[in-house]
Backbone as ProteinMPNN parsed JSONL, in Angstrom:
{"seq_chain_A": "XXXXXXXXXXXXXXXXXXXXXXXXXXXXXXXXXXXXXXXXXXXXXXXXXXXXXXXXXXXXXXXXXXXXXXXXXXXXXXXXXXXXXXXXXXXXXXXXXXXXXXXXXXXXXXXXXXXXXXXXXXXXXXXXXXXXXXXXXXXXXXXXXXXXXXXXXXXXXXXX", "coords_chain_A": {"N_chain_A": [[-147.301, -75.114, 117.08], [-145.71, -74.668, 119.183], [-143.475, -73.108, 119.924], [-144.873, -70.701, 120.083], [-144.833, -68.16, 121.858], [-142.455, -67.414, 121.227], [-142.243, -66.507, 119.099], [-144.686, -64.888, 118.907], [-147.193, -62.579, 120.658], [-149.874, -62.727, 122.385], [-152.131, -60.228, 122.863], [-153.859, -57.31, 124.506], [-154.891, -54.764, 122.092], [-154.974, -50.964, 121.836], [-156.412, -48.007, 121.535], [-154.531, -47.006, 119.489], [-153.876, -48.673, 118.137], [-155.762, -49.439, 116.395], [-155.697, -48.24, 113.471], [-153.818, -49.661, 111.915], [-155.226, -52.313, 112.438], [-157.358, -52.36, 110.752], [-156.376, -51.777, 108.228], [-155.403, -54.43, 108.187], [-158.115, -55.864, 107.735], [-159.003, -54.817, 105.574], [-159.151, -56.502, 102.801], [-160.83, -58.476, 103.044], [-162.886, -57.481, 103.939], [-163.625, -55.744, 102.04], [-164.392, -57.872, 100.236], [-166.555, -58.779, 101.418], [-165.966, -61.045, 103.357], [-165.818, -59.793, 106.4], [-167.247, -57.61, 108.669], [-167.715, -54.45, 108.144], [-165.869, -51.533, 109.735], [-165.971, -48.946, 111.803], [-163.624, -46.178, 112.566], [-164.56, -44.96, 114.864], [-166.562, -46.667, 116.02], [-164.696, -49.134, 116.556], [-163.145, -47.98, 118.329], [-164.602, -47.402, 120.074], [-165.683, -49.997, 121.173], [-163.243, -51.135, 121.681], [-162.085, -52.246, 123.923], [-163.12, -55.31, 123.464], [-161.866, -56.752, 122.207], [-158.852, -58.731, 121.139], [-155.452, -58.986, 120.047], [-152.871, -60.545, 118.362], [-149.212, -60.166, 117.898], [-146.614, -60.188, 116.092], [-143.64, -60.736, 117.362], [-141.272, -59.984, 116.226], [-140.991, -58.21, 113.951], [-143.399, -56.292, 115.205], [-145.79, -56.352, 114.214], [-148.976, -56.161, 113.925], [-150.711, -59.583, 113.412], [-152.988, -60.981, 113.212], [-156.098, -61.04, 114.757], [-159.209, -60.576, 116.993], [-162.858, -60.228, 118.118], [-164.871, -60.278, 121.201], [-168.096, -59.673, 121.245], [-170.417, -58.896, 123.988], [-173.859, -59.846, 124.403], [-175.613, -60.252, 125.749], [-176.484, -61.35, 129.251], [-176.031, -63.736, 129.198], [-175.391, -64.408, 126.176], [-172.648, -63.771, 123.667], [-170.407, -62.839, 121.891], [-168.653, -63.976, 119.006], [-166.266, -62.373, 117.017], [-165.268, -60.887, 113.865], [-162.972, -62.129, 113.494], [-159.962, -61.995, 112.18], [-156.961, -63.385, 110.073], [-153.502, -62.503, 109.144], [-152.467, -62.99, 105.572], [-150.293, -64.46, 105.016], [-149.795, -65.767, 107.541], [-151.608, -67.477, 107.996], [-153.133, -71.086, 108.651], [-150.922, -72.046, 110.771], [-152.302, -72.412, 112.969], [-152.822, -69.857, 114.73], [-155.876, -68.242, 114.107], [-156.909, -70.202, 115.954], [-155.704, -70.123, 118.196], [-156.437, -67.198, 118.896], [-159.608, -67.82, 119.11], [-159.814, -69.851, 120.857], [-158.758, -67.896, 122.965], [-161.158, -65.882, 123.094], [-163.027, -68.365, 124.016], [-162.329, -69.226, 126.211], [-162.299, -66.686, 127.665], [-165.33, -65.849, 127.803], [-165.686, -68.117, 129.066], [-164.67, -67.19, 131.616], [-166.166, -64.795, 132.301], [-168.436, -65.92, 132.281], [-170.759, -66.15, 130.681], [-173.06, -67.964, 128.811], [-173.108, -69.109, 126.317], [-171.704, -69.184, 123.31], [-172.056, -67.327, 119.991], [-171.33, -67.288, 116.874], [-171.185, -65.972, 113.654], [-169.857, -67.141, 110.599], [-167.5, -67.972, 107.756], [-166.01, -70.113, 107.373], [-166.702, -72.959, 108.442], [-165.774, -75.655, 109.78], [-163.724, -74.873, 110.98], [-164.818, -73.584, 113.203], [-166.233, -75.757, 114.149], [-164.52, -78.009, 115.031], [-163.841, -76.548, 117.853], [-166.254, -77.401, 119.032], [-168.336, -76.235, 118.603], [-171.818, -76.285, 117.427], [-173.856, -75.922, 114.391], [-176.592, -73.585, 113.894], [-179.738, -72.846, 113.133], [-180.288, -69.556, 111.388], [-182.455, -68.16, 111.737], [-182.316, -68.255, 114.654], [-181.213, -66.715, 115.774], [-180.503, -64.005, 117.675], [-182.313, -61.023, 117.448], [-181.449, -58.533, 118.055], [-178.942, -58.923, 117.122], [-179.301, -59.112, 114.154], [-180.564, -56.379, 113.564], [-178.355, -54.537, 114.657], [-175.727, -55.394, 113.325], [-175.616, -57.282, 111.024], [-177.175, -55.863, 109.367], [-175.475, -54.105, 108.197], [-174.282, -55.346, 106.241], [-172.71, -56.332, 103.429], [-174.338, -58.555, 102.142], [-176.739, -58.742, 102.905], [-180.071, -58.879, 102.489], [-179.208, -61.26, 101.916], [-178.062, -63.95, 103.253], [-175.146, -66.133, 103.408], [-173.225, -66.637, 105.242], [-172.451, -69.457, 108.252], [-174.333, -69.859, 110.914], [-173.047, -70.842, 114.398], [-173.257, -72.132, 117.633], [-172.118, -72.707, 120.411], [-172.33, -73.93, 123.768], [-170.755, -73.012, 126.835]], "CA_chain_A": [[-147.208, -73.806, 117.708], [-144.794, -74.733, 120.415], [-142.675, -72.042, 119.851], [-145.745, -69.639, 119.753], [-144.134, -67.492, 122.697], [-140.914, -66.716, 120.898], [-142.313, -65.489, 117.505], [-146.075, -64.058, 118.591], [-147.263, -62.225, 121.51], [-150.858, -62.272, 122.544], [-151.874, -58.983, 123.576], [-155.34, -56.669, 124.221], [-154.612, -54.185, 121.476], [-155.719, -50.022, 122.137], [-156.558, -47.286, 120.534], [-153.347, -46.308, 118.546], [-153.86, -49.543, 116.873], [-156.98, -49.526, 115.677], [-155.197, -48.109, 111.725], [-153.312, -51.49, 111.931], [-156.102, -53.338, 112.38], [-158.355, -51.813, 110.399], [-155.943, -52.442, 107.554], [-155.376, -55.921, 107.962], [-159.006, -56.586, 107.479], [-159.681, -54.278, 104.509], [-159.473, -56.747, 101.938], [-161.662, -59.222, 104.068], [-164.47, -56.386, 104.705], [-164.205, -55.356, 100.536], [-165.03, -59.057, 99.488], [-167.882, -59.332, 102.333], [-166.476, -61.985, 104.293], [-165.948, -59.521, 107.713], [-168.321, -56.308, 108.119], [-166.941, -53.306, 107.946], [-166.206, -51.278, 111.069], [-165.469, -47.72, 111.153], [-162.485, -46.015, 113.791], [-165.262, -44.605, 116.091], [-167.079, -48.34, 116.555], [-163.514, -49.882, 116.725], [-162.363, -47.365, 119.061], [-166.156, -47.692, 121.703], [-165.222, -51.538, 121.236], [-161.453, -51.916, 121.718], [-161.831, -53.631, 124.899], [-163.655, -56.649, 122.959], [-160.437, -57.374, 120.809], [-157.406, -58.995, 121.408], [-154.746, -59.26, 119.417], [-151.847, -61.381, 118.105], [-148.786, -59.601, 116.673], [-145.148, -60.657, 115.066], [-142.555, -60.265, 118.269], [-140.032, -59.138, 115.387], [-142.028, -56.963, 113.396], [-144.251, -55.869, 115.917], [-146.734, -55.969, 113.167], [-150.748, -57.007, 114.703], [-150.94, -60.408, 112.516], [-154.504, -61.681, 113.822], [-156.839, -60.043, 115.974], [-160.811, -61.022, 116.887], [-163.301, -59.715, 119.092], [-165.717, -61.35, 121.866], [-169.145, -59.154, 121.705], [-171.441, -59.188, 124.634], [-175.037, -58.861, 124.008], [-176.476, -60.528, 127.145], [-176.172, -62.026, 130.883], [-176.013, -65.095, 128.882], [-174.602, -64.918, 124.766], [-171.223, -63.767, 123.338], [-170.142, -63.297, 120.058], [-167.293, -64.388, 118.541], [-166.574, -61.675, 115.446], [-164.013, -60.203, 113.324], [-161.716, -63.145, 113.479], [-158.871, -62.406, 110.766], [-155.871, -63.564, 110.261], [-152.756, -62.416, 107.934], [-152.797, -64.378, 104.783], [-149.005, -64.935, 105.587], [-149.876, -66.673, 108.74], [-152.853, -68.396, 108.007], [-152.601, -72.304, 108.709], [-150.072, -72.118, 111.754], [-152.834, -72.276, 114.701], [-153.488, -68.207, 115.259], [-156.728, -68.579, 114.149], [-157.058, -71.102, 116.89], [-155.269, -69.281, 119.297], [-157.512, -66.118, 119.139], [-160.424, -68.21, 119.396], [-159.236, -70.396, 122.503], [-159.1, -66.874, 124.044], [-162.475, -66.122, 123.282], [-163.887, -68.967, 124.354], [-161.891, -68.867, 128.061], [-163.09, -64.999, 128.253], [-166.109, -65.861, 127.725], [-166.454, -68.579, 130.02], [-164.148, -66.107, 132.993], [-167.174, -63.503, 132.174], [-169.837, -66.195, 132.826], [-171.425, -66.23, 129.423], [-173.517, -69.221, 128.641], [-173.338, -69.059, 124.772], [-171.054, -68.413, 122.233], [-172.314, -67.625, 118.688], [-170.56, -67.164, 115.731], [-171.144, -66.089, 111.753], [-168.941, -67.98, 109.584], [-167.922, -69.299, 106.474], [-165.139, -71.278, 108.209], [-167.498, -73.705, 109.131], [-164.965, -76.872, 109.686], [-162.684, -74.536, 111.965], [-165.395, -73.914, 114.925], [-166.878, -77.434, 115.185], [-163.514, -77.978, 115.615], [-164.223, -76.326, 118.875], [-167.286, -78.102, 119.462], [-169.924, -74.958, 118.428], [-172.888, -76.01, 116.393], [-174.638, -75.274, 112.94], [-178.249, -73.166, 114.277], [-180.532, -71.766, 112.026], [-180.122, -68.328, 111.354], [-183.676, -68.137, 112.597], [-182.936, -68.515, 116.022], [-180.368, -65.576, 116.003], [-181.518, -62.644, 118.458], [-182.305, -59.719, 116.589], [-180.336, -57.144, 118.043], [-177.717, -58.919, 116.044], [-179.368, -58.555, 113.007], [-180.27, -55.354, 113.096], [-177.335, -53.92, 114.941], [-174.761, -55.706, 112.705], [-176.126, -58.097, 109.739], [-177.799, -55.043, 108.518], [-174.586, -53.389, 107.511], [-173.694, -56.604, 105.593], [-173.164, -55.981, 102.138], [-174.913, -59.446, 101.598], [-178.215, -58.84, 104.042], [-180.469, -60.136, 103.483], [-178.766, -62.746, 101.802], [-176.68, -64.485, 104.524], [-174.404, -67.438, 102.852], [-172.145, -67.28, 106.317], [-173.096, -70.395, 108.68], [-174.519, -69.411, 111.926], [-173.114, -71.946, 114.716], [-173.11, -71.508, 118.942], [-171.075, -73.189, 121.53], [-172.578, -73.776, 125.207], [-169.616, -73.535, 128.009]], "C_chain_A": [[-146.46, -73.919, 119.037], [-143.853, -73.727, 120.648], [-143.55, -70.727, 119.702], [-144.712, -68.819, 120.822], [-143.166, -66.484, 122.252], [-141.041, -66.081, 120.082], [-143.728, -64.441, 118.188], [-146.284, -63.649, 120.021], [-148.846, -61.889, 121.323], [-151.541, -61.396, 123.343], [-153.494, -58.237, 123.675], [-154.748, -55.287, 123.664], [-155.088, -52.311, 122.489], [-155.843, -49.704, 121.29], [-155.886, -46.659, 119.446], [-152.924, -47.335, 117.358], [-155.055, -50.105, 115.985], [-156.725, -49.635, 113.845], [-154.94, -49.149, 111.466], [-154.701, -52.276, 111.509], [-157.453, -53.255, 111.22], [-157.766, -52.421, 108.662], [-155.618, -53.849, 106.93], [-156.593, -56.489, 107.363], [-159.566, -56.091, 106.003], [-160.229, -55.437, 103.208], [-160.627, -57.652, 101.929], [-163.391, -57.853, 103.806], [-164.675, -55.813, 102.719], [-164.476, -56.699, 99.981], [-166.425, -59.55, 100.359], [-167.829, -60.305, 103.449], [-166.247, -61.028, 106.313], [-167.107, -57.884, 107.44], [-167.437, -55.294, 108.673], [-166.95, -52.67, 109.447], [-165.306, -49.905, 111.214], [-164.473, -47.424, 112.542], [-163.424, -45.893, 115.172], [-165.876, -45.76, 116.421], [-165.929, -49.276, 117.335], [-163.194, -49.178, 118.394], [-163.567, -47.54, 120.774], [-165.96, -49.349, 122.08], [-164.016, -52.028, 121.614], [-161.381, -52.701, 122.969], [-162.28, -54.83, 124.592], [-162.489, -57.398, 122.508], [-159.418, -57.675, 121.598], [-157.016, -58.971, 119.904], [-153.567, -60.263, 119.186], [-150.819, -60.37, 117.608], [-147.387, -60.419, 116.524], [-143.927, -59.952, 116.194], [-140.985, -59.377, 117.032], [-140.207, -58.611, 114.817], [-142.985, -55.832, 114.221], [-145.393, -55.444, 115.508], [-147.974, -57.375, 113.836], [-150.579, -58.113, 113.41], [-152.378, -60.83, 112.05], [-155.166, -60.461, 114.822], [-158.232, -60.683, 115.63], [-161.529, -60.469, 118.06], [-164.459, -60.728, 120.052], [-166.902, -60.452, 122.567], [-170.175, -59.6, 122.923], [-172.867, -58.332, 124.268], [-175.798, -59.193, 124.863], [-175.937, -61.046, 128.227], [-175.744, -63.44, 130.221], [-175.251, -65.335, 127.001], [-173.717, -63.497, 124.61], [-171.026, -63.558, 121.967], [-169.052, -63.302, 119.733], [-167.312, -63.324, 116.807], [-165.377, -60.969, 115.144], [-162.801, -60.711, 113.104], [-160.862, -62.681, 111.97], [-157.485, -62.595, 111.265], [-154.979, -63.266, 108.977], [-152.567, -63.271, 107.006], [-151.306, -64.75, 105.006], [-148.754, -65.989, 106.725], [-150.827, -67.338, 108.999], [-152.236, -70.143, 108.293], [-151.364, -73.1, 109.949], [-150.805, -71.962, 113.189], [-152.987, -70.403, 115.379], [-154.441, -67.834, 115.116], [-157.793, -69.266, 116.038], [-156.55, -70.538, 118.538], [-156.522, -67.992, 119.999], [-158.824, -66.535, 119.919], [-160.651, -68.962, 120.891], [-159.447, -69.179, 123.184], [-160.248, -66.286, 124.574], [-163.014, -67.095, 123.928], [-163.247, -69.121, 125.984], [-162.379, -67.644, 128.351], [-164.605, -65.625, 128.643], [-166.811, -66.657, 128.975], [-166.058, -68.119, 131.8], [-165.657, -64.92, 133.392], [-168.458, -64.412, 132.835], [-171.112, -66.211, 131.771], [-171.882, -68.079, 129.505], [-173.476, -69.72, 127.261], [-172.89, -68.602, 124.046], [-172.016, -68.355, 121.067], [-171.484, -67.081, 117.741], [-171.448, -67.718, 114.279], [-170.56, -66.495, 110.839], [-168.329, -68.457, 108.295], [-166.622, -70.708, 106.274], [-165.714, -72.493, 109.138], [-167.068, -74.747, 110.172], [-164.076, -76.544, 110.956], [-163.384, -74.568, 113.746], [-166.102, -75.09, 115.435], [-165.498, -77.92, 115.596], [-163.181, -77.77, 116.872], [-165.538, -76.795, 119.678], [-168.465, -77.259, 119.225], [-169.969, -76.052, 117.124], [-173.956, -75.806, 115.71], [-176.183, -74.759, 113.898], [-178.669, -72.934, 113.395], [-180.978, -70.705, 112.559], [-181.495, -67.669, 111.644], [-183.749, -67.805, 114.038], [-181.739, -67.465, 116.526], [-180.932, -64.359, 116.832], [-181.546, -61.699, 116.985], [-181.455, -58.851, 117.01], [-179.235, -57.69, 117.102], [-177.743, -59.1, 114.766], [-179.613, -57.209, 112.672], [-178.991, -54.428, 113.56], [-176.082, -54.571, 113.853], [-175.125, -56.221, 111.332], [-176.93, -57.156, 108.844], [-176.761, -53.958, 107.397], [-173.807, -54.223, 106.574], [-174.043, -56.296, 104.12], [-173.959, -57.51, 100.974], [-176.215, -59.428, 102.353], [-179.133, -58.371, 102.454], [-180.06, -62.136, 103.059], [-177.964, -63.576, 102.137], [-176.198, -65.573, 104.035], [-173.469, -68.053, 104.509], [-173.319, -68.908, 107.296], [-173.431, -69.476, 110.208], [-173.675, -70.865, 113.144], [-172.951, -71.243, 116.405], [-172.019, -72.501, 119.437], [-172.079, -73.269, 123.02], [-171.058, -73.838, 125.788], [-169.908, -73.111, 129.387]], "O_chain_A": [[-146.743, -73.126, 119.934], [-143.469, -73.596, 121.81], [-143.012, -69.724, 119.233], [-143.546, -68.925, 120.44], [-142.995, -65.312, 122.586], [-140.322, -65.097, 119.907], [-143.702, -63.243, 117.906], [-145.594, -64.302, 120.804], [-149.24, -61.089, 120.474], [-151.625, -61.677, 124.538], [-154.323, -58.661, 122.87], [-154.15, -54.582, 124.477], [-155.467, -52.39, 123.657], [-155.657, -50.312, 120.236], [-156.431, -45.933, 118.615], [-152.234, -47.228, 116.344], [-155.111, -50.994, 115.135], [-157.176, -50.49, 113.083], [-155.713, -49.802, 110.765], [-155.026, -52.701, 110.401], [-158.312, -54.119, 111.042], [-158.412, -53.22, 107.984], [-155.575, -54.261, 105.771], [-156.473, -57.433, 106.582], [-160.377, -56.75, 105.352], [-161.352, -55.368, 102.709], [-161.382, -57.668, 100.956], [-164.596, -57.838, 103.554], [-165.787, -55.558, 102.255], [-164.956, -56.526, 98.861], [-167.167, -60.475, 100.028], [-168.733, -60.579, 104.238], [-166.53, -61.681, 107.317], [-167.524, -57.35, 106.412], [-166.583, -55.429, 109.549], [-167.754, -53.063, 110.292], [-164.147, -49.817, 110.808], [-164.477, -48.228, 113.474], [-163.203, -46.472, 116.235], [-165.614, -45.933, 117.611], [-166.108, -49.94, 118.356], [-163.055, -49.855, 119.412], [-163.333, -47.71, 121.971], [-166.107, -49.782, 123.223], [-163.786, -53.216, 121.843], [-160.686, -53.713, 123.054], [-161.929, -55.688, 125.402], [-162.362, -58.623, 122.524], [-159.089, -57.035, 122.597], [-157.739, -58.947, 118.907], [-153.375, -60.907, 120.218], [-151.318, -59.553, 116.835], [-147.396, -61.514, 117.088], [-143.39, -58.87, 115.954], [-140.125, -58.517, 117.224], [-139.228, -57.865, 114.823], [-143.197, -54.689, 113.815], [-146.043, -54.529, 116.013], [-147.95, -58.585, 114.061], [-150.31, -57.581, 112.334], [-152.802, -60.975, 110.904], [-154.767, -59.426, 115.355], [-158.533, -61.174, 114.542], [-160.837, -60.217, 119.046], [-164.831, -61.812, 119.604], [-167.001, -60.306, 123.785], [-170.741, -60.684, 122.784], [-173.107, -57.151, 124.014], [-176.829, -58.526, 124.95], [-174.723, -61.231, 128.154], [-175.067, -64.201, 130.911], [-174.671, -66.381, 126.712], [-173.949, -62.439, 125.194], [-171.561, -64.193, 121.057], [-168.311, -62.474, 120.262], [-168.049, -63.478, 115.834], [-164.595, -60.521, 115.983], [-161.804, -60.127, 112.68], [-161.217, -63.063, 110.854], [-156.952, -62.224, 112.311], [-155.399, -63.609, 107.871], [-152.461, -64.439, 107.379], [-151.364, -65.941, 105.311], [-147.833, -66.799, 106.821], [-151.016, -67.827, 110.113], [-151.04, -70.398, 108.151], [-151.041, -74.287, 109.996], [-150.279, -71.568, 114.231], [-153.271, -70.101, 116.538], [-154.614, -66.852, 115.838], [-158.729, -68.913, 116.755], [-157.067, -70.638, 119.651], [-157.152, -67.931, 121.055], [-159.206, -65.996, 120.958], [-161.458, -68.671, 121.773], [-160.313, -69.222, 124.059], [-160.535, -66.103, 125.757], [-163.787, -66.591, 124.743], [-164.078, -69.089, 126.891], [-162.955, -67.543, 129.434], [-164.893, -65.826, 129.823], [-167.799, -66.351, 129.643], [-166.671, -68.431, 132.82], [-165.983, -64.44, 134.478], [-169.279, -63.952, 133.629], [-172.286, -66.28, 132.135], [-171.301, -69.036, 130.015], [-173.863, -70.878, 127.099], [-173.326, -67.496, 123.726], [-172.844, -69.266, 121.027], [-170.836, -66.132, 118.182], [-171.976, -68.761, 113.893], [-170.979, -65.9, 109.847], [-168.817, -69.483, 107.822], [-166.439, -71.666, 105.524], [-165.293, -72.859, 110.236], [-167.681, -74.87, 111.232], [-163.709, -77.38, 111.783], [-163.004, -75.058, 114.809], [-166.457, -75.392, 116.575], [-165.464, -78.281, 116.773], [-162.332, -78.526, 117.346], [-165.727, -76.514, 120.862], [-169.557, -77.615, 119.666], [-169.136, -76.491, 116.331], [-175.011, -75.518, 116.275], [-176.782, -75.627, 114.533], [-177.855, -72.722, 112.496], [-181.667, -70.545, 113.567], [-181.462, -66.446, 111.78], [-184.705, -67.296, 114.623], [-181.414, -67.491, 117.713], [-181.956, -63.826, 116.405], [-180.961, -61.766, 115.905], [-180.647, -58.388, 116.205], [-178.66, -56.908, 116.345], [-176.721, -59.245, 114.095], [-179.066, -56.724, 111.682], [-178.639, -53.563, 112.758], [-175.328, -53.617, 113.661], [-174.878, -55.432, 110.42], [-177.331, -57.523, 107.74], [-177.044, -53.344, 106.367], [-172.728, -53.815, 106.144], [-175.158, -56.076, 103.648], [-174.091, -57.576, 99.752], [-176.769, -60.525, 102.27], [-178.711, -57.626, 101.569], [-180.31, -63.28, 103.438], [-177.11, -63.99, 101.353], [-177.065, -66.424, 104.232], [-173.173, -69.198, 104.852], [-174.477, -69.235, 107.036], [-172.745, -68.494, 110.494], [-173.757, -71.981, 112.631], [-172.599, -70.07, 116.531], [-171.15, -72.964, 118.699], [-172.628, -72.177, 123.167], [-170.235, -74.606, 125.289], [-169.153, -73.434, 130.304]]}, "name": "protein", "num_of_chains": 1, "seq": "XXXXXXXXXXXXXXXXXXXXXXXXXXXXXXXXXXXXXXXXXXXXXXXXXXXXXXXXXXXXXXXXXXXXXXXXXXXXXXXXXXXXXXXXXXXXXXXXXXXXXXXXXXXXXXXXXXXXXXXXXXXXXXXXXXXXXXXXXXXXXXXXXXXXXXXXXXXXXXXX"}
C-alpha cells in the first residue's frame, strides 16, 4: 500500500453518502455477516464512520465505524470492504484509524464482533467470551442480528 495516497483517499464520509454506503454493505447485511442499519441510524451515527473511497472513481470502497458506549470501551463495527479491493490492506487501513481514534478519544477498550478472526489479532485484540460483553450491546445491536441468539461471530477486545 505504498501508493495508498495516489489511488484512495481516507475521508469522514456525511450524510449524502450514506445511499453509497448503505449499498456497498447490502450483500454483507443479507447473508448476516454485518447488521443491518437503516438511513435514520446511519444518518444519527455518521460521525462514527470513516471512509475510504477510489480517487478515480470517487466511488466509497471501504468504510467502518468506531461506536462509543463508555468513558472507557469502543466498538469497532461495520467494517466492509469492496470485494474488488479486498486483500490490498483497506481493511487494515480503516482499522488502524479506529484504533488511533480511539486511543486520541481516550478509550481504554476496543471490542469487536467478527468472523475475521485472524485479521484483528493481527492487531493484537483478543478472543473474550461473549459472556463478558456489556449488555447494552446486546440488546441495542445483537438483538437485530438475524442470527441472535445464535452468535457464530468471535467476540475479541484490544486494550490501548
Amino acid at each position: 500500500m505504498d501508493n495508498f495516497n495516489t489511488k484512495f483517499e481516507l475521508f469522514k464520509p456525511n450524510l449524502s453518502h450514506i445511499k453509497q454506503m448503505q449499498e456497498l454493505v447490502l450483500s454483507d447485511v443479507e447473508n448476516g455477516n454485518i447488521l443491518p442499519r437503516d438511513e435514520n441510524e446511519m444518518a444519527t451515527n455518521i460521525r462514527s464512520y470513516v471512509a475510504i473511497k477510489d480517487k478515480e472513481t470517487n466511488i466509497i470502497i471501504g468504510f467502518v465505524a468506531l461506536h462509543i458506549y463508555t468513558t472507557t470501551l469502543a466498538e469497532i463495527r461495520s467494517l466492509i470492504v469492496h470485494s474488488d479491493f479486498r486483500g490490498i490492506g483497506i481493511a487494515k487501513k480503516l482499522i488502524n484509524h479506529c484504533v488511533d481514534e480511539g486511543r486520541k478519544l481516550t478509550v481504554k477498550k476496543l471490542l469487536v464482533l467478527t468472523y475475521k478472526q485472524k485479521l484483528f489479532e493481527a492487531f493484537g485484540f483478543e478472543v473474550i467470551l461473549k459472556e463478558s460483553i456489556p449488555e447494552t450491546k446486546i440488546w441495542a445491536d445483537c438483538i437485530k442480528c438475524k442470527h441472535f441468539p445464535i452468535c457464530d461471530e468471535i467476540s475479541l477486545t484490544l486494550d490501548i
